[in-house]
CSV table of C-alpha atoms in Angstrom, one decimal:
chain,number,residue,atom,x,y,z
A,201,MET,CA,-233.7,-13.2,-58.9
A,202,SER,CA,-236.5,-15.6,-58.8
A,203,SER,CA,-237.3,-17.5,-55.9
A,204,ALA,CA,-240.5,-19.3,-57.3
A,205,PRO,CA,-240.1,-22.6,-58.8
A,206,SER,CA,-239.1,-21.5,-62.5
A,207,SER,CA,-240.6,-22.1,-66.0
A,208,GLY,CA,-238.4,-25.4,-66.8
A,209,SER,CA,-240.4,-28.1,-65.4
A,210,GLY,CA,-237.2,-30.4,-64.9
A,211,ASP,CA,-235.7,-27.4,-62.6
A,212,ARG,CA,-236.6,-29.3,-59.3
A,213,ARG,CA,-235.4,-33.0,-60.4
A,214,TRP,CA,-232.0,-31.7,-61.8
A,215,LEU,CA,-231.3,-29.3,-58.8
A,216,SER,CA,-232.4,-32.5,-56.6
A,217,LEU,CA,-229.9,-34.4,-58.4
A,218,ALA,CA,-227.1,-31.6,-57.6
A,219,VAL,CA,-228.1,-31.5,-54.0
A,220,GLU,CA,-227.6,-35.7,-54.0
A,221,LEU,CA,-224.3,-35.4,-55.8
A,222,ALA,CA,-223.1,-33.2,-52.8
A,223,GLY,CA,-223.3,-36.3,-50.8
A,224,GLN,CA,-220.4,-37.9,-52.6
A,225,CYS,CA,-217.8,-35.0,-51.7
A,226,PRO,CA,-215.1,-36.1,-49.6
A,227,PRO,CA,-215.4,-35.0,-46.2
A,228,SER,CA,-213.8,-31.6,-45.3
A,229,ASP,CA,-214.2,-29.2,-42.3
A,230,THR,CA,-212.9,-26.4,-44.5
A,231,ALA,CA,-215.1,-26.3,-47.6
A,232,PHE,CA,-218.7,-27.2,-48.3
A,233,SER,CA,-219.9,-30.3,-49.9
A,234,VAL,CA,-221.4,-28.8,-53.4
A,235,GLY,CA,-223.2,-30.9,-56.2
A,236,CYS,CA,-223.6,-29.6,-59.8
A,237,VAL,CA,-225.6,-30.7,-62.8
A,238,ILE,CA,-225.3,-28.9,-66.2
A,239,VAL,CA,-228.2,-29.7,-68.6
A,240,ASP,CA,-228.7,-28.6,-72.1
A,241,GLU,CA,-232.0,-26.6,-73.2
A,242,HIS,CA,-233.5,-29.9,-74.3
A,243,GLY,CA,-233.4,-31.6,-70.9
A,244,ALA,CA,-230.4,-33.8,-71.5
A,245,GLU,CA,-227.5,-33.9,-68.9
A,246,ILE,CA,-223.9,-32.5,-70.4
A,247,SER,CA,-222.0,-32.9,-67.2
A,248,ARG,CA,-222.0,-33.4,-63.7
A,249,GLY,CA,-219.4,-32.9,-60.6
A,250,PHE,CA,-219.1,-32.3,-57.0
A,251,SER,CA,-216.6,-30.6,-54.5
A,252,ARG,CA,-213.1,-32.3,-54.2
A,253,GLU,CA,-214.0,-34.8,-57.1
A,254,ARG,CA,-210.4,-33.9,-57.7
A,255,PRO,CA,-208.3,-32.2,-55.3
A,256,ASP,CA,-209.3,-28.6,-54.8
A,257,LEU,CA,-212.1,-28.4,-57.3
A,258,HIS,CA,-215.5,-27.1,-56.6
A,259,ALA,CA,-218.5,-28.5,-57.9
A,260,GLU,CA,-219.2,-25.9,-60.4
A,261,GLU,CA,-215.4,-26.0,-61.5
A,262,SER,CA,-215.8,-29.9,-62.0
A,263,ALA,CA,-218.5,-29.9,-63.9
A,264,LEU,CA,-217.6,-27.3,-66.3
A,265,GLY,CA,-214.2,-28.9,-66.8
A,266,LYS,CA,-215.8,-32.0,-68.2
A,267,VAL,CA,-216.9,-30.0,-71.4
A,268,ALA,CA,-215.4,-28.3,-74.1
A,269,PRO,CA,-215.9,-24.5,-73.3
A,270,ASP,CA,-216.9,-24.1,-77.3
A,271,ASP,CA,-219.4,-26.9,-76.7
A,272,GLU,CA,-222.4,-25.5,-78.5
A,273,ARG,CA,-224.6,-27.5,-76.0
A,274,LEU,CA,-223.6,-25.0,-73.5
A,275,ARG,CA,-225.6,-22.4,-75.1
A,276,GLY,CA,-229.1,-22.3,-73.7
A,277,ALA,CA,-227.7,-24.7,-71.2
A,278,THR,CA,-228.5,-24.4,-67.4
A,279,LEU,CA,-226.2,-25.1,-64.6
A,280,TYR,CA,-227.5,-26.6,-61.4
A,281,SER,CA,-225.8,-26.1,-58.1
A,282,SER,CA,-226.5,-27.0,-54.8
A,283,LEU,CA,-224.9,-24.1,-53.2
A,284,GLU,CA,-224.4,-20.4,-54.7
A,285,PRO,CA,-221.5,-20.3,-56.8
A,286,CYS,CA,-218.4,-18.7,-55.1
A,287,THR,CA,-216.9,-15.6,-56.0
A,288,ARG,CA,-214.1,-15.7,-53.4
A,289,ARG,CA,-211.3,-18.7,-53.9
A,290,ARG,CA,-207.9,-19.3,-51.9
A,291,SER,CA,-206.8,-22.8,-53.6
A,292,ARG,CA,-207.6,-21.6,-57.3
A,293,PRO,CA,-207.2,-18.7,-59.8
A,294,ARG,CA,-211.0,-18.3,-61.0
A,295,THR,CA,-214.0,-18.7,-59.0
A,296,CYS,CA,-217.0,-20.4,-59.7
A,297,ALA,CA,-218.9,-17.1,-60.7
A,298,GLU,CA,-216.2,-16.3,-63.2
A,299,LEU,CA,-215.9,-19.8,-64.8
A,300,ILE,CA,-219.6,-19.7,-65.3
A,301,LEU,CA,-219.4,-16.0,-66.7
A,302,ALA,CA,-216.7,-17.5,-69.1
A,303,SER,CA,-219.2,-19.9,-70.3
A,304,PRO,CA,-222.1,-19.7,-72.9
A,305,ILE,CA,-224.1,-20.7,-69.7
A,306,ARG,CA,-226.9,-17.8,-68.9
A,307,ARG,CA,-229.1,-19.9,-66.5
A,308,VAL,CA,-228.1,-20.9,-63.2
A,309,VAL,CA,-230.7,-22.6,-60.4
A,310,VAL,CA,-229.5,-22.7,-56.7
A,311,ALA,CA,-230.7,-24.3,-53.9
A,312,TRP,CA,-229.1,-22.5,-51.0
A,313,ARG,CA,-227.3,-19.4,-50.6
A,314,GLU,CA,-223.9,-19.3,-48.9
A,315,PRO,CA,-224.0,-18.9,-45.1
A,316,PRO,CA,-221.2,-16.9,-43.7
A,317,VAL,CA,-219.0,-19.6,-42.4
A,318,PHE,CA,-215.9,-19.1,-45.1
A,319,VAL,CA,-216.7,-16.0,-46.5
A,320,ALA,CA,-218.9,-13.2,-45.0
A,321,ASP,CA,-219.9,-11.4,-48.2
A,322,ALA,CA,-220.8,-14.5,-50.4
A,323,HIS,CA,-222.3,-12.5,-53.3
A,324,GLY,CA,-222.3,-15.3,-56.2
A,325,VAL,CA,-225.9,-14.8,-57.2
A,326,GLN,CA,-225.5,-11.1,-57.4
A,327,ALA,CA,-222.5,-11.2,-59.5
A,328,LEU,CA,-224.1,-13.7,-61.9
A,329,GLU,CA,-226.9,-11.5,-62.2
A,330,ALA,CA,-224.9,-8.4,-62.6
A,331,ALA,CA,-223.4,-9.7,-65.6
A,332,GLY,CA,-226.9,-10.8,-67.4
A,333,VAL,CA,-227.3,-14.4,-66.0
A,334,THR,CA,-230.7,-15.5,-64.9
A,335,VAL,CA,-230.5,-16.7,-61.3
A,336,VAL,CA,-233.4,-19.3,-60.0
A,337,GLU,CA,-233.6,-19.9,-56.3
A,338,ILE,CA,-235.4,-22.9,-55.2
A,339,PRO,CA,-235.3,-22.6,-51.4
A,340,GLU,CA,-237.4,-25.6,-50.9
A,341,LEU,CA,-234.1,-27.6,-51.8
A,342,ALA,CA,-232.0,-25.5,-49.3
A,343,GLY,CA,-232.5,-27.7,-46.2
A,344,ALA,CA,-231.3,-30.6,-48.0
A,345,ALA,CA,-228.1,-28.6,-49.6
A,346,ALA,CA,-227.4,-27.9,-45.5
A,347,ARG,CA,-228.0,-31.1,-44.2
A,348,THR,CA,-225.1,-32.2,-46.1
A,349,ASN,CA,-223.2,-29.6,-44.5
A,350,ALA,CA,-224.0,-30.1,-41.0
A,351,HIS,CA,-220.9,-31.1,-39.8
A,352,ILE,CA,-219.7,-27.6,-40.9
A,353,LEU,CA,-222.6,-25.7,-39.9
A,354,ASP,CA,-223.2,-27.2,-36.4
A,355,ARG,CA,-219.7,-26.6,-35.2
């Protein structure tokens, strides 16, 4: 995984938008607030979502659910998520990492690795990379993503 700013000049801008979207999440003491944006290879937004936009939805699930799975724009697209995609779910049958892998998206940019609050062994980045997805981390935005979840982290 690359932790340096990526080759895409818009990565910080799109990931900042994902972090802002996390602020729209209905509050929860049992789940992180996460934002997600999917952008095509030309820098045009395809879709966006945030956690609990509909009950039990994660941000990546919400954004992916607004696009047809065979939409050609997903080839070459980048998924931006304020938090590492999950590899464990209680409320839904498929994890966010599985949903991404089932799509044509092969590049993911994240701000923050999942802290061991709800899941002790989160490994979304590793699962994506093991399947050939390029994952870029922009740690300068991790603090902003964490602040959206301060109510969970401070308890």
